[in-house]
């Protein structure tokens, strides 16, 4: 994954043109590492007897219109 950082250090603004394949490969490796982590976490969680059987998603509350809380922000005319 360090290849992507090295590519940025070497090519700077031209990194996409000069090392695009290197960047994509680094991103693929990073995504694979995150995916493997969550796979291991899920296996360990199931090993403790915790499963998603019967799980229900929480309802999203109605928008109360509070700025900073997901509500619309008033824009000047």
Short mmCIF file of C-alpha atoms in Angstrom, two decimals:
data_model
loop_
_atom_site.label_atom_id
_atom_site.label_comp_id
_atom_site.label_asym_id
_atom_site.label_seq_id
_atom_site.Cartn_x
_atom_site.Cartn_y
_atom_site.Cartn_z
CA UNK A 1 0.00 0.00 0.00
CA UNK A 2 2.96 2.29 0.45
CA UNK A 3 3.46 2.23 -3.32
CA UNK A 4 0.60 4.71 -3.67
CA UNK A 5 2.19 7.13 -1.24
CA UNK A 6 5.55 6.78 -2.96
CA UNK A 7 3.88 7.46 -6.30
CA UNK A 8 2.46 10.72 -4.94
CA UNK A 9 5.85 11.72 -3.54
CA UNK A 10 7.62 11.04 -6.84
CA UNK A 11 5.10 12.34 -9.37
CA UNK A 12 3.14 14.90 -7.32
CA UNK A 13 0.63 16.69 -9.61
CA UNK A 14 1.28 14.23 -12.47
CA UNK A 15 0.63 11.14 -10.37
CA UNK A 16 -2.53 10.09 -12.23
CA UNK A 17 -0.86 10.28 -15.63
CA UNK A 18 2.48 8.85 -14.51
CA UNK A 19 1.44 6.25 -11.95
CA UNK A 20 -2.30 5.68 -12.28
CA UNK A 21 -1.90 1.90 -12.33
CA UNK A 22 0.20 2.05 -9.17
CA UNK A 23 -2.48 4.09 -7.43
CA UNK A 24 -5.25 1.71 -8.46
CA UNK A 25 -3.23 -1.26 -7.26
CA UNK A 26 -2.62 0.43 -3.90
CA UNK A 27 -6.34 1.19 -3.53
CA UNK A 28 -7.21 -2.43 -4.37
CA UNK A 29 -4.81 -3.63 -1.68
CA UNK A 30 -6.25 -1.21 0.87
CA UNK A 31 -9.82 -2.31 0.10
CA UNK A 32 -8.78 -5.96 0.33
CA UNK A 33 -7.19 -5.32 3.74
CA UNK A 34 -10.34 -3.60 5.04
CA UNK A 35 -12.53 -6.36 3.65
CA UNK A 36 -10.35 -9.05 5.27
CA UNK A 37 -10.52 -7.20 8.60
CA UNK A 38 -14.32 -7.12 8.55
CA UNK A 39 -14.48 -10.76 7.51
CA UNK A 40 -12.32 -11.71 10.51
CA UNK A 41 -14.39 -9.47 12.79
CA UNK A 42 -17.62 -11.10 11.59
CA UNK A 43 -16.19 -14.59 12.14
CA UNK A 44 -15.04 -13.71 15.65
CA UNK A 45 -18.39 -12.10 16.43
CA UNK A 46 -20.27 -15.20 15.25
CA UNK A 47 -17.82 -17.29 17.28
CA UNK A 48 -19.04 -15.44 20.38
CA UNK A 49 -22.63 -16.36 19.50
CA UNK A 50 -23.62 -12.91 18.25
CA UNK A 51 -25.57 -13.02 14.99
CA UNK A 52 -27.82 -10.72 12.98
CA UNK A 53 -30.75 -13.12 13.13
CA UNK A 54 -33.86 -11.07 13.88
CA UNK A 55 -32.01 -7.75 13.71
CA UNK A 56 -34.14 -4.76 12.79
CA UNK A 57 -32.85 -1.50 11.36
CA UNK A 58 -33.65 1.54 13.42
CA UNK A 59 -36.11 3.95 11.87
CA UNK A 60 -34.66 7.25 10.69
CA UNK A 61 -36.35 10.06 12.63
CA UNK A 62 -38.24 12.77 10.78
CA UNK A 63 -36.21 15.85 9.82
CA UNK A 64 -36.75 18.50 12.51
CA UNK A 65 -35.22 21.23 10.35
CA UNK A 66 -32.37 22.01 12.73
CA UNK A 67 -29.27 23.35 10.94
CA UNK A 68 -26.34 21.03 11.47
CA UNK A 69 -28.67 18.17 12.26
CA UNK A 70 -29.55 17.25 8.69
CA UNK A 71 -32.10 20.01 8.25
CA UNK A 72 -32.16 22.56 5.45
CA UNK A 73 -30.00 25.61 5.88
CA UNK A 74 -31.54 29.02 5.14
CA UNK A 75 -29.81 30.62 2.18
CA UNK A 76 -29.59 34.38 1.70
CA UNK A 77 -31.57 35.84 -1.22
#
